[in-house]
């Protein structure tokens, strides 16, 4: 009742002030309006973003039957931009079934997000940061999330089954029966990556298998116990290389003059490198690639590191494309973590720029796993940095054969994404997207293939000098 009287009062004031004062009057009351809406579907989580010219105030309720999130936003009028949200939901969104919007009362907009499964929603506001105004973010995490190693096993299983279809029926597949895993091949030394992956999961210890976000539990993985082997042959083991395409989702990364987005070119490059890794062996060891994101969605920096640790990656390669204010700078650079200060002011600048990804991509700081962050920072990293410098050096040498180098040596700075204390980690800036010639090269399929080949050769050269040993890490 009180509210209605206030509204009437406000109406009277508007009448008195006349039309020219209307805009000013609305402004002083900070009535927001929606300027953009976005939906980012992904297996990990689906995100809905409402961008407005003033902060939004919302209350949300999760209803479990059928699963949906009802959101009331105060002091808002439904506009055509907000209505666009309804059509932005894709049929194959793993989490969102649909979105409904309506003017619930004169001043309240009600949004209902219909869900495909039980969800742990995280709702948070983000302050304006280039290129965005105020954002209200709904991150919809599946209540039971898939841990990265389970995802890697599922992918491997799919590949194995596809390969089995093409083989004569005498060869045992992974589901061929008790005790047949890993014996489908004639030579006993040849590893079965699926069995090795399952063995790793069977041995995954709790402290290491942290959930990648704060609220949801991790699925234990539906792997039949008879498929999990204790260990694999001592002469051959699986080497996992985590590939980390930078940015994604709300964070486009650098944008070239012709509109090329860093997040797109680095994902294409990572997928090309994945194919090469999955088809390779080093010293008889089987290689498998794991992507920290295989789609257009944002992954916070510490989650990228955690995912690599959860799959017990042997190497971590973050892939980016530089930008500068002026079009001239060109060439590739490779970065490693530094002990203390950065190796140059340019490297420090680059790390600060890349570390800003969380601000643009949008992280819910309230649920960020502070303990994980601290543990990563406290652990010794000298061995990691030494190996990272070798890996980076090998990559630079190979990239230099196919393209220009911005700096001939591996630079060092405090990149958040390189902080896994136990995994040699490098960040590759493949080229300058702000340089028109390099922007065109980044978009060319043949140059992408050359770059992927060069990175692959760099990885092989690193392993030639640093043969993979049995795992001695105590995680
Ligand atoms: Zn980047």
GROMACS .gro file of C-alpha atoms and ligand atoms in nm:
model
  476
    1UNK     CA    1   0.000   0.000   0.000
    2UNK     CA    2   0.282   0.230   0.098
    3UNK     CA    3   0.451   0.151  -0.233
    4UNK     CA    4   0.144   0.249  -0.433
    5UNK     CA    5   0.119   0.583  -0.256
    6UNK     CA    6   0.481   0.650  -0.332
    7UNK     CA    7   0.422   0.568  -0.697
    8UNK     CA    8   0.123   0.802  -0.708
    9UNK     CA    9   0.332   1.068  -0.547
   10UNK     CA   10   0.609   1.019  -0.800
   11UNK     CA   11   0.352   1.040  -1.080
   12UNK     CA   12   0.225   1.371  -0.944
   13UNK     CA   13   0.577   1.510  -0.930
   14UNK     CA   14   0.636   1.409  -1.291
   15UNK     CA   15   0.319   1.590  -1.395
   16UNK     CA   16   0.428   1.904  -1.216
   17UNK     CA   17   0.776   1.898  -1.363
   18UNK     CA   18   0.656   1.846  -1.717
   19UNK     CA   19   0.804   1.635  -1.996
   20UNK     CA   20   1.147   1.797  -2.017
   21UNK     CA   21   1.219   1.707  -1.657
   22UNK     CA   22   1.106   1.346  -1.691
   23UNK     CA   23   1.444   1.206  -1.788
   24UNK     CA   24   1.615   1.391  -1.508
   25UNK     CA   25   1.357   1.270  -1.258
   26UNK     CA   26   1.407   0.904  -1.363
   27UNK     CA   27   1.783   0.950  -1.344
   28UNK     CA   28   1.778   1.080  -0.988
   29UNK     CA   29   1.582   0.772  -0.885
   30UNK     CA   30   1.850   0.561  -1.059
   31UNK     CA   31   1.598   0.360  -1.253
   32UNK     CA   32   1.814   0.120  -1.451
   33UNK     CA   33   1.742   0.005  -1.801
   34UNK     CA   34   1.874  -0.306  -1.969
   35UNK     CA   35   2.128  -0.232  -2.242
   36UNK     CA   36   2.233  -0.587  -2.340
   37UNK     CA   37   2.159  -0.949  -2.258
   38UNK     CA   38   2.380  -1.251  -2.318
   39UNK     CA   39   2.359  -1.627  -2.268
   40UNK     CA   40   2.672  -1.847  -2.257
   41UNK     CA   41   2.583  -2.215  -2.260
   42UNK     CA   42   2.843  -2.473  -2.155
   43UNK     CA   43   2.864  -2.814  -1.994
   44UNK     CA   44   3.055  -2.668  -1.696
   45UNK     CA   45   2.789  -2.405  -1.633
   46UNK     CA   46   2.554  -2.181  -1.829
   47UNK     CA   47   2.562  -1.809  -1.773
   48UNK     CA   48   2.296  -1.543  -1.824
   49UNK     CA   49   2.417  -1.181  -1.816
   50UNK     CA   50   2.195  -0.873  -1.787
   51UNK     CA   51   2.384  -0.554  -1.861
   52UNK     CA   52   2.231  -0.226  -1.746
   53UNK     CA   53   2.313   0.143  -1.716
   54UNK     CA   54   2.270   0.139  -1.338
   55UNK     CA   55   2.295  -0.141  -1.079
   56UNK     CA   56   2.007  -0.392  -1.075
   57UNK     CA   57   1.848  -0.511  -0.752
   58UNK     CA   58   1.717  -0.863  -0.773
   59UNK     CA   59   1.580  -1.134  -0.547
   60UNK     CA   60   1.590  -1.490  -0.668
   61UNK     CA   61   1.423  -1.812  -0.561
   62UNK     CA   62   1.514  -2.160  -0.677
   63UNK     CA   63   1.217  -2.390  -0.721
   64UNK     CA   64   1.305  -2.758  -0.754
   65UNK     CA   65   0.989  -2.904  -0.914
   66UNK     CA   66   1.026  -2.854  -1.203
   67UNK     CA   67   1.370  -2.695  -1.161
   68UNK     CA   68   1.362  -2.323  -1.230
   69UNK     CA   69   1.504  -1.999  -1.101
   70UNK     CA   70   1.257  -1.715  -1.047
   71UNK     CA   71   1.411  -1.369  -1.032
   72UNK     CA   72   1.234  -1.046  -0.942
   73UNK     CA   73   1.417  -0.729  -1.045
   74UNK     CA   74   1.303  -0.411  -0.874
   75UNK     CA   75   1.261  -0.071  -1.030
   76UNK     CA   76   1.278  -0.204  -1.384
   77UNK     CA   77   1.061  -0.177  -1.691
   78UNK     CA   78   1.056  -0.457  -1.946
   79UNK     CA   79   1.215  -0.330  -2.267
   80UNK     CA   80   1.277  -0.490  -2.610
   81UNK     CA   81   1.641  -0.566  -2.521
   82UNK     CA   82   1.539  -0.770  -2.218
   83UNK     CA   83   1.274  -0.949  -2.427
   84UNK     CA   84   1.554  -1.068  -2.660
   85UNK     CA   85   1.669  -1.300  -2.382
   86UNK     CA   86   1.383  -1.542  -2.457
   87UNK     CA   87   1.512  -1.613  -2.809
   88UNK     CA   88   1.878  -1.633  -2.700
   89UNK     CA   89   1.846  -1.971  -2.530
   90UNK     CA   90   1.982  -2.246  -2.754
   91UNK     CA   91   1.806  -2.581  -2.776
   92UNK     CA   92   2.132  -2.761  -2.694
   93UNK     CA   93   2.209  -2.555  -2.381
   94UNK     CA   94   2.308  -2.825  -2.130
   95UNK     CA   95   2.147  -2.642  -1.839
   96UNK     CA   96   1.880  -2.396  -1.952
   97UNK     CA   97   1.550  -2.516  -2.104
   98UNK     CA   98   1.406  -2.170  -2.161
   99UNK     CA   99   1.363  -1.819  -2.022
  100UNK     CA  100   1.040  -1.626  -1.965
  101UNK     CA  101   1.022  -1.254  -1.886
  102UNK     CA  102   0.730  -1.035  -1.792
  103UNK     CA  103   0.633  -0.711  -1.616
  104UNK     CA  104   0.517  -0.864  -1.288
  105UNK     CA  105   0.408  -0.540  -1.121
  106UNK     CA  106   0.441  -0.182  -1.234
  107UNK     CA  107   0.800  -0.167  -1.110
  108UNK     CA  108   0.907  -0.532  -1.094
  109UNK     CA  109   1.024  -0.746  -1.384
  110UNK     CA  110   1.000  -1.119  -1.326
  111UNK     CA  111   1.242  -1.350  -1.502
  112UNK     CA  112   1.196  -1.727  -1.490
  113UNK     CA  113   1.485  -1.946  -1.604
  114UNK     CA  114   1.353  -2.298  -1.670
  115UNK     CA  115   1.627  -2.553  -1.612
  116UNK     CA  116   1.705  -2.895  -1.754
  117UNK     CA  117   1.843  -3.032  -1.427
  118UNK     CA  118   1.906  -2.948  -1.062
  119UNK     CA  119   2.126  -2.639  -1.046
  120UNK     CA  120   2.338  -2.454  -0.793
  121UNK     CA  121   2.285  -2.094  -0.900
  122UNK     CA  122   2.539  -1.822  -0.828
  123UNK     CA  123   2.400  -1.474  -0.870
  124UNK     CA  124   2.630  -1.175  -0.845
  125UNK     CA  125   2.673  -0.818  -0.962
  126UNK     CA  126   2.979  -0.680  -1.139
  127UNK     CA  127   3.084  -0.318  -1.144
  128UNK     CA  128   3.143  -0.148  -1.479
  129UNK     CA  129   3.468  -0.237  -1.655
  130UNK     CA  130   3.559  -0.174  -2.020
  131UNK     CA  131   3.372  -0.265  -2.238
  132UNK     CA  132   3.081  -0.334  -2.004
  133UNK     CA  133   2.845  -0.129  -1.787
  134UNK     CA  134   2.681  -0.280  -1.476
  135UNK     CA  135   2.626  -0.654  -1.500
  136UNK     CA  136   2.400  -0.891  -1.311
  137UNK     CA  137   2.525  -1.244  -1.367
  138UNK     CA  138   2.347  -1.577  -1.319
  139UNK     CA  139   2.590  -1.868  -1.325
  140UNK     CA  140   2.396  -2.194  -1.335
  141UNK     CA  141   2.615  -2.483  -1.225
  142UNK     CA  142   2.485  -2.840  -1.248
  143UNK     CA  143   2.432  -2.966  -0.892
  144UNK     CA  144   2.633  -3.272  -0.979
  145UNK     CA  145   2.929  -3.151  -1.182
  146UNK     CA  146   3.157  -3.365  -1.393
  147UNK     CA  147   3.516  -3.350  -1.284
  148UNK     CA  148   3.773  -3.287  -1.561
  149UNK     CA  149   3.927  -3.632  -1.541
  150UNK     CA  150   3.586  -3.798  -1.583
  151UNK     CA  151   3.528  -3.573  -1.884
  152UNK     CA  152   3.863  -3.676  -2.029
  153UNK     CA  153   3.777  -4.043  -1.977
  154UNK     CA  154   3.437  -3.997  -2.144
  155UNK     CA  155   3.606  -3.834  -2.443
  156UNK     CA  156   3.864  -4.112  -2.462
  157UNK     CA  157   3.589  -4.374  -2.434
  158UNK     CA  158   3.406  -4.210  -2.723
  159UNK     CA  159   3.722  -4.209  -2.936
  160UNK     CA  160   3.798  -4.572  -2.849
  161UNK     CA  161   3.446  -4.681  -2.937
  162UNK     CA  162   3.465  -4.499  -3.269
  163UNK     CA  163   3.800  -4.662  -3.342
  164UNK     CA  164   3.660  -5.004  -3.242
  165UNK     CA  165   3.378  -4.968  -3.493
  166UNK     CA  166   3.635  -4.942  -3.769
  167UNK     CA  167   3.836  -5.244  -3.648
  168UNK     CA  168   3.763  -5.612  -3.712
  169UNK     CA  169   3.551  -5.760  -3.427
  170UNK     CA  170   3.834  -5.983  -3.290
  171UNK     CA  171   3.995  -5.688  -3.109
  172UNK     CA  172   3.870  -5.639  -2.757
  173UNK     CA  173   3.727  -5.299  -2.678
  174UNK     CA  174   3.728  -5.140  -2.334
  175UNK     CA  175   3.393  -5.297  -2.252
  176UNK     CA  176   3.495  -5.635  -2.387
  177UNK     CA  177   3.480  -5.801  -2.046
  178UNK     CA  178   3.666  -5.845  -1.723
  179UNK     CA  179   4.040  -5.814  -1.749
  180UNK     CA  180   4.048  -5.724  -2.114
  181UNK     CA  181   4.132  -5.360  -2.073
  182UNK     CA  182   4.477  -5.278  -2.197
  183UNK     CA  183   4.522  -5.619  -2.352
  184UNK     CA  184   4.343  -5.541  -2.675
  185UNK     CA  185   4.677  -5.473  -2.841
  186UNK     CA  186   4.927  -5.734  -2.941
  187UNK     CA  187   5.233  -5.562  -2.790
  188UNK     CA  188   5.209  -5.545  -2.410
  189UNK     CA  189   5.420  -5.227  -2.388
  190UNK     CA  190   5.164  -5.028  -2.580
  191UNK     CA  191   4.958  -4.830  -2.338
  192UNK     CA  192   4.582  -4.817  -2.329
  193UNK     CA  193   4.512  -4.449  -2.260
  194UNK     CA  194   4.162  -4.524  -2.136
  195UNK     CA  195   4.283  -4.769  -1.875
  196UNK     CA  196   4.560  -4.532  -1.771
  197UNK     CA  197   4.314  -4.247  -1.731
  198UNK     CA  198   4.086  -4.465  -1.522
  199UNK     CA  199   4.378  -4.574  -1.310
  200UNK     CA  200   4.458  -4.209  -1.247
  201UNK     CA  201   4.103  -4.141  -1.146
  202UNK     CA  202   4.099  -4.442  -0.918
  203UNK     CA  203   4.405  -4.304  -0.743
  204UNK     CA  204   4.294  -3.941  -0.739
  205UNK     CA  205   4.333  -3.822  -0.385
  206UNK     CA  206   4.077  -3.599  -0.219
  207UNK     CA  207   4.289  -3.289  -0.156
  208UNK     CA  208   4.384  -3.279  -0.521
  209UNK     CA  209   4.038  -3.340  -0.654
  210UNK     CA  210   3.902  -3.009  -0.542
  211UNK     CA  211   3.582  -2.895  -0.697
  212UNK     CA  212   3.642  -2.629  -0.959
  213UNK     CA  213   3.389  -2.403  -0.797
  214UNK     CA  214   3.273  -2.352  -0.446
  215UNK     CA  215   2.924  -2.489  -0.423
  216UNK     CA  216   2.869  -2.806  -0.618
  217UNK     CA  217   2.990  -3.155  -0.554
  218UNK     CA  218   3.200  -3.353  -0.795
  219UNK     CA  219   3.066  -3.663  -0.957
  220UNK     CA  220   3.270  -3.968  -0.866
  221UNK     CA  221   3.253  -4.094  -1.225
  222UNK     CA  222   3.051  -4.390  -1.340
  223UNK     CA  223   3.347  -4.611  -1.417
  224UNK     CA  224   3.295  -4.983  -1.353
  225UNK     CA  225   3.552  -5.088  -1.088
  226UNK     CA  226   3.673  -5.385  -1.293
  227UNK     CA  227   3.794  -5.138  -1.554
  228UNK     CA  228   4.021  -4.955  -1.313
  229UNK     CA  229   4.369  -5.099  -1.313
  230UNK     CA  230   4.614  -5.045  -1.032
  231UNK     CA  231   4.896  -4.938  -1.257
  232UNK     CA  232   5.016  -4.959  -1.611
  233UNK     CA  233   5.333  -5.085  -1.768
  234UNK     CA  234   5.644  -4.921  -1.631
  235UNK     CA  235   5.797  -4.854  -1.971
  236UNK     CA  236   5.508  -4.651  -2.104
  237UNK     CA  237   5.276  -4.405  -1.946
  238UNK     CA  238   5.020  -4.151  -2.046
  239UNK     CA  239   5.135  -3.792  -2.071
  240UNK     CA  240   4.861  -3.534  -2.040
  241UNK     CA  241   4.908  -3.186  -2.181
  242UNK     CA  242   4.663  -2.924  -2.062
  243UNK     CA  243   4.586  -2.669  -2.334
  244UNK     CA  244   4.436  -2.348  -2.210
  245UNK     CA  245   4.270  -2.130  -2.473
  246UNK     CA  246   4.261  -1.784  -2.312
  247UNK     CA  247   3.950  -1.578  -2.239
  248UNK     CA  248   3.605  -1.694  -2.362
  249UNK     CA  249   3.242  -1.602  -2.303
  250UNK     CA  250   3.204  -1.251  -2.160
  251UNK     CA  251   3.576  -1.196  -2.210
  252UNK     CA  252   3.658  -1.167  -2.582
  253UNK     CA  253   4.028  -1.100  -2.513
  254UNK     CA  254   4.200  -0.870  -2.760
  255UNK     CA  255   4.010  -0.765  -3.071
  256UNK     CA  256   4.179  -0.701  -3.406
  257UNK     CA  257   4.099  -0.414  -3.640
  258UNK     CA  258   3.894  -0.640  -3.861
  259UNK     CA  259   3.703  -0.772  -3.562
  260UNK     CA  260   3.895  -1.095  -3.501
  261UNK     CA  261   3.848  -1.195  -3.139
  262UNK     CA  262   4.136  -1.346  -2.944
  263UNK     CA  263   3.902  -1.596  -2.770
  264UNK     CA  264   3.803  -1.745  -3.108
  265UNK     CA  265   4.145  -1.775  -3.272
  266UNK     CA  266   4.307  -1.924  -2.961
  267UNK     CA  267   4.034  -2.189  -2.932
  268UNK     CA  268   4.083  -2.288  -3.297
  269UNK     CA  269   4.458  -2.306  -3.243
  270UNK     CA  270   4.417  -2.513  -2.924
  271UNK     CA  271   4.190  -2.760  -3.106
  272UNK     CA  272   4.447  -2.797  -3.384
  273UNK     CA  273   4.721  -2.859  -3.131
  274UNK     CA  274   4.496  -3.110  -2.949
  275UNK     CA  275   4.461  -3.316  -3.267
  276UNK     CA  276   4.838  -3.323  -3.312
  277UNK     CA  277   4.902  -3.417  -2.950
  278UNK     CA  278   4.644  -3.696  -2.955
  279UNK     CA  279   4.809  -3.843  -3.264
  280UNK     CA  280   5.161  -3.832  -3.114
  281UNK     CA  281   5.393  -4.032  -2.895
  282UNK     CA  282   5.719  -3.928  -2.732
  283UNK     CA  283   5.977  -4.191  -2.643
  284UNK     CA  284   5.701  -4.450  -2.672
  285UNK     CA  285   5.477  -4.261  -2.429
  286UNK     CA  286   5.123  -4.186  -2.537
  287UNK     CA  287   5.016  -3.821  -2.535
  288UNK     CA  288   4.669  -3.691  -2.457
  289UNK     CA  289   4.550  -3.329  -2.471
  290UNK     CA  290   4.304  -3.181  -2.225
  291UNK     CA  291   4.135  -2.847  -2.297
  292UNK     CA  292   4.051  -2.621  -2.003
  293UNK     CA  293   3.770  -2.487  -2.219
  294UNK     CA  294   3.631  -2.644  -2.534
  295UNK     CA  295   3.365  -2.386  -2.611
  296UNK     CA  296   3.286  -2.017  -2.585
  297UNK     CA  297   3.243  -1.965  -2.212
  298UNK     CA  298   3.448  -1.795  -1.946
  299UNK     CA  299   3.677  -1.997  -1.719
  300UNK     CA  300   3.825  -1.808  -1.422
  301UNK     CA  301   4.205  -1.815  -1.408
  302UNK     CA  302   4.234  -2.026  -1.092
  303UNK     CA  303   3.982  -2.278  -1.232
  304UNK     CA  304   4.207  -2.324  -1.537
  305UNK     CA  305   4.496  -2.411  -1.304
  306UNK     CA  306   4.276  -2.639  -1.090
  307UNK     CA  307   4.147  -2.829  -1.391
  308UNK     CA  308   4.503  -2.898  -1.508
  309UNK     CA  309   4.591  -3.024  -1.160
  310UNK     CA  310   4.282  -3.242  -1.142
  311UNK     CA  311   4.380  -3.428  -1.459
  312UNK     CA  312   4.740  -3.440  -1.326
  313UNK     CA  313   4.867  -3.266  -1.637
  314UNK     CA  314   5.236  -3.298  -1.722
  315UNK     CA  315   5.247  -2.964  -1.906
  316UNK     CA  316   5.027  -2.657  -1.919
  317UNK     CA  317   5.015  -2.441  -2.231
  318UNK     CA  318   4.804  -2.126  -2.222
  319UNK     CA  319   4.734  -1.988  -2.569
  320UNK     CA  320   4.677  -1.618  -2.638
  321UNK     CA  321   4.716  -1.352  -2.908
  322UNK     CA  322   4.870  -1.018  -2.814
  323UNK     CA  323   4.742  -0.669  -2.867
  324UNK     CA  324   4.901  -0.330  -2.836
  325UNK     CA  325   4.768   0.023  -2.869
  326UNK     CA  326   4.954   0.075  -3.194
  327UNK     CA  327   4.943  -0.160  -3.496
  328UNK     CA  328   5.318  -0.197  -3.543
  329UNK     CA  329   5.430  -0.453  -3.280
  330UNK     CA  330   5.440  -0.805  -3.418
  331UNK     CA  331   5.571  -1.154  -3.356
  332UNK     CA  332   5.517  -1.433  -3.105
  333UNK     CA  333   5.627  -1.433  -2.742
  334UNK     CA  334   5.639  -1.704  -2.478
  335UNK     CA  335   5.612  -1.636  -2.105
  336UNK     CA  336   5.688  -1.830  -1.789
  337UNK     CA  337   5.623  -1.745  -1.426
  338UNK     CA  338   5.877  -1.531  -1.243
  339UNK     CA  339   6.014  -1.575  -0.892
  340UNK     CA  340   5.994  -1.213  -0.803
  341UNK     CA  341   5.974  -0.924  -1.045
  342UNK     CA  342   5.905  -0.945  -1.415
  343UNK     CA  343   6.191  -0.984  -1.666
  344UNK     CA  344   6.089  -0.660  -1.839
  345UNK     CA  345   5.832  -0.387  -1.806
  346UNK     CA  346   5.664  -0.520  -2.119
  347UNK     CA  347   5.631  -0.863  -1.956
  348UNK     CA  348   5.487  -0.704  -1.640
  349UNK     CA  349   5.240  -0.510  -1.852
  350UNK     CA  350   5.138  -0.825  -2.038
  351UNK     CA  351   5.083  -1.022  -1.714
  352UNK     CA  352   4.873  -0.741  -1.568
  353UNK     CA  353   4.667  -0.734  -1.886
  354UNK     CA  354   4.608  -1.110  -1.893
  355UNK     CA  355   4.538  -1.121  -1.519
  356UNK     CA  356   4.253  -0.876  -1.576
  357UNK     CA  357   4.060  -1.153  -1.755
  358UNK     CA  358   3.873  -1.241  -1.435
  359UNK     CA  359   3.743  -0.885  -1.403
  360UNK     CA  360   3.613  -0.875  -1.759
  361UNK     CA  361   3.504  -1.240  -1.772
  362UNK     CA  362   3.330  -1.198  -1.437
  363UNK     CA  363   3.413  -1.399  -1.126
  364UNK     CA  364   3.195  -1.435  -0.821
  365UNK     CA  365   3.452  -1.321  -0.565
  366UNK     CA  366   3.242  -1.437  -0.272
  367UNK     CA  367   3.277  -1.801  -0.367
  368UNK     CA  368   3.627  -1.793  -0.512
  369UNK     CA  369   3.827  -2.060  -0.342
  370UNK     CA  370   4.063  -1.851  -0.136
  371UNK     CA  371   4.235  -2.150   0.020
  372UNK     CA  372   4.326  -2.294  -0.317
  373UNK     CA  373   4.467  -1.961  -0.426
  374UNK     CA  374   4.682  -1.934  -0.116
  375UNK     CA  375   4.810  -2.291  -0.144
  376UNK     CA  376   4.916  -2.228  -0.502
  377UNK     CA  377   5.105  -1.913  -0.412
  378UNK     CA  378   5.281  -2.059  -0.111
  379UNK     CA  379   5.429  -2.363  -0.277
  380UNK     CA  380   5.778  -2.361  -0.417
  381UNK     CA  381   5.797  -2.299  -0.788
  382UNK     CA  382   6.168  -2.296  -0.875
  383UNK     CA  383   6.164  -2.639  -1.042
  384UNK     CA  384   5.846  -2.551  -1.224
  385UNK     CA  385   5.998  -2.227  -1.354
  386UNK     CA  386   6.318  -2.400  -1.469
  387UNK     CA  387   6.118  -2.657  -1.668
  388UNK     CA  388   5.881  -2.391  -1.800
  389UNK     CA  389   6.175  -2.189  -1.934
  390UNK     CA  390   6.302  -2.497  -2.118
  391UNK     CA  391   5.960  -2.573  -2.264
  392UNK     CA  392   5.912  -2.209  -2.364
  393UNK     CA  393   6.259  -2.194  -2.521
  394UNK     CA  394   6.189  -2.507  -2.729
  395UNK     CA  395   5.860  -2.359  -2.847
  396UNK     CA  396   6.014  -2.022  -2.937
  397UNK     CA  397   6.274  -2.196  -3.149
  398UNK     CA  398   6.006  -2.378  -3.348
  399UNK     CA  399   5.773  -2.078  -3.380
  400UNK     CA  400   6.070  -1.879  -3.510
  401UNK     CA  401   6.089  -2.116  -3.808
  402UNK     CA  402   5.732  -2.038  -3.922
  403UNK     CA  403   5.678  -1.680  -3.808
  404UNK     CA  404   5.831  -1.372  -3.652
  405UNK     CA  405   5.933  -1.360  -3.287
  406UNK     CA  406   5.856  -1.056  -3.078
  407UNK     CA  407   6.123  -1.149  -2.823
  408UNK     CA  408   6.388  -1.416  -2.884
  409UNK     CA  409   6.390  -1.531  -2.521
  410UNK     CA  410   6.125  -1.656  -2.281
  411UNK     CA  411   6.000  -1.361  -2.077
  412UNK     CA  412   5.889  -1.393  -1.715
  413UNK     CA  413   5.616  -1.227  -1.510
  414UNK     CA  414   5.348  -1.305  -1.254
  415UNK     CA  415   5.080  -1.461  -1.474
  416UNK     CA  416   4.804  -1.602  -1.250
  417UNK     CA  417   4.734  -1.883  -1.493
  418UNK     CA  418   5.091  -2.017  -1.477
  419UNK     CA  419   5.088  -2.076  -1.102
  420UNK     CA  420   5.040  -2.452  -1.080
  421UNK     CA  421   5.343  -2.523  -0.859
  422UNK     CA  422   5.398  -2.872  -0.998
  423UNK     CA  423   5.324  -2.837  -1.369
  424UNK     CA  424   5.567  -2.673  -1.614
  425UNK     CA  425   5.351  -2.393  -1.751
  426UNK     CA  426   5.396  -2.147  -2.036
  427UNK     CA  427   5.182  -1.877  -2.190
  428UNK     CA  428   5.216  -1.839  -2.566
  429UNK     CA  429   5.119  -1.512  -2.730
  430UNK     CA  430   5.092  -1.656  -3.080
  431UNK     CA  431   5.100  -1.322  -3.266
  432UNK     CA  432   4.981  -0.963  -3.239
  433UNK     CA  433   4.612  -0.952  -3.325
  434UNK     CA  434   4.649  -0.571  -3.326
  435UNK     CA  435   4.890  -0.593  -3.621
  436UNK     CA  436   4.680  -0.614  -3.943
  437UNK     CA  437   4.920  -0.855  -4.116
  438UNK     CA  438   4.930  -1.087  -3.816
  439UNK     CA  439   4.553  -1.063  -3.767
  440UNK     CA  440   4.512  -1.194  -4.122
  441UNK     CA  441   4.767  -1.471  -4.059
  442UNK     CA  442   4.591  -1.577  -3.738
  443UNK     CA  443   4.273  -1.620  -3.943
  444UNK     CA  444   4.441  -1.825  -4.213
  445UNK     CA  445   4.397  -2.198  -4.182
  446UNK     CA  446   4.744  -2.269  -4.318
  447UNK     CA  447   4.918  -2.040  -4.067
  448UNK     CA  448   4.715  -2.189  -3.781
  449UNK     CA  449   4.831  -2.534  -3.894
  450UNK     CA  450   5.193  -2.414  -3.909
  451UNK     CA  451   5.169  -2.265  -3.561
  452UNK     CA  452   5.012  -2.582  -3.419
  453UNK     CA  453   5.289  -2.786  -3.583
  454UNK     CA  454   5.552  -2.556  -3.432
  455UNK     CA  455   5.405  -2.583  -3.081
  456UNK     CA  456   5.387  -2.962  -3.118
  457UNK     CA  457   5.751  -2.977  -3.224
  458UNK     CA  458   5.840  -2.758  -2.928
  459UNK     CA  459   5.667  -3.001  -2.692
  460UNK     CA  460   5.849  -3.294  -2.854
  461UNK     CA  461   6.183  -3.113  -2.831
  462UNK     CA  462   6.121  -3.045  -2.462
  463UNK     CA  463   6.047  -3.410  -2.391
  464UNK     CA  464   6.353  -3.516  -2.590
  465UNK     CA  465   6.566  -3.322  -2.341
  466UNK     CA  466   6.348  -3.393  -2.038
  467UNK     CA  467   6.229  -3.754  -2.075
  468UNK     CA  468   5.908  -3.809  -1.881
  469UNK     CA  469   5.982  -4.003  -1.565
  470UNK     CA  470   5.756  -4.196  -1.336
  471UNK     CA  471   5.543  -3.964  -1.132
  472UNK     CA  472   5.709  -3.869  -0.809
  473UNK     CA  473   5.483  -3.587  -0.712
  474UNK     CA  474   5.313  -3.613  -0.380
  475UNK     CA  475   4.982  -3.447  -0.436
  476LIG    ZN1  476   4.502  -1.307  -2.384
   0.00000   0.00000   0.00000
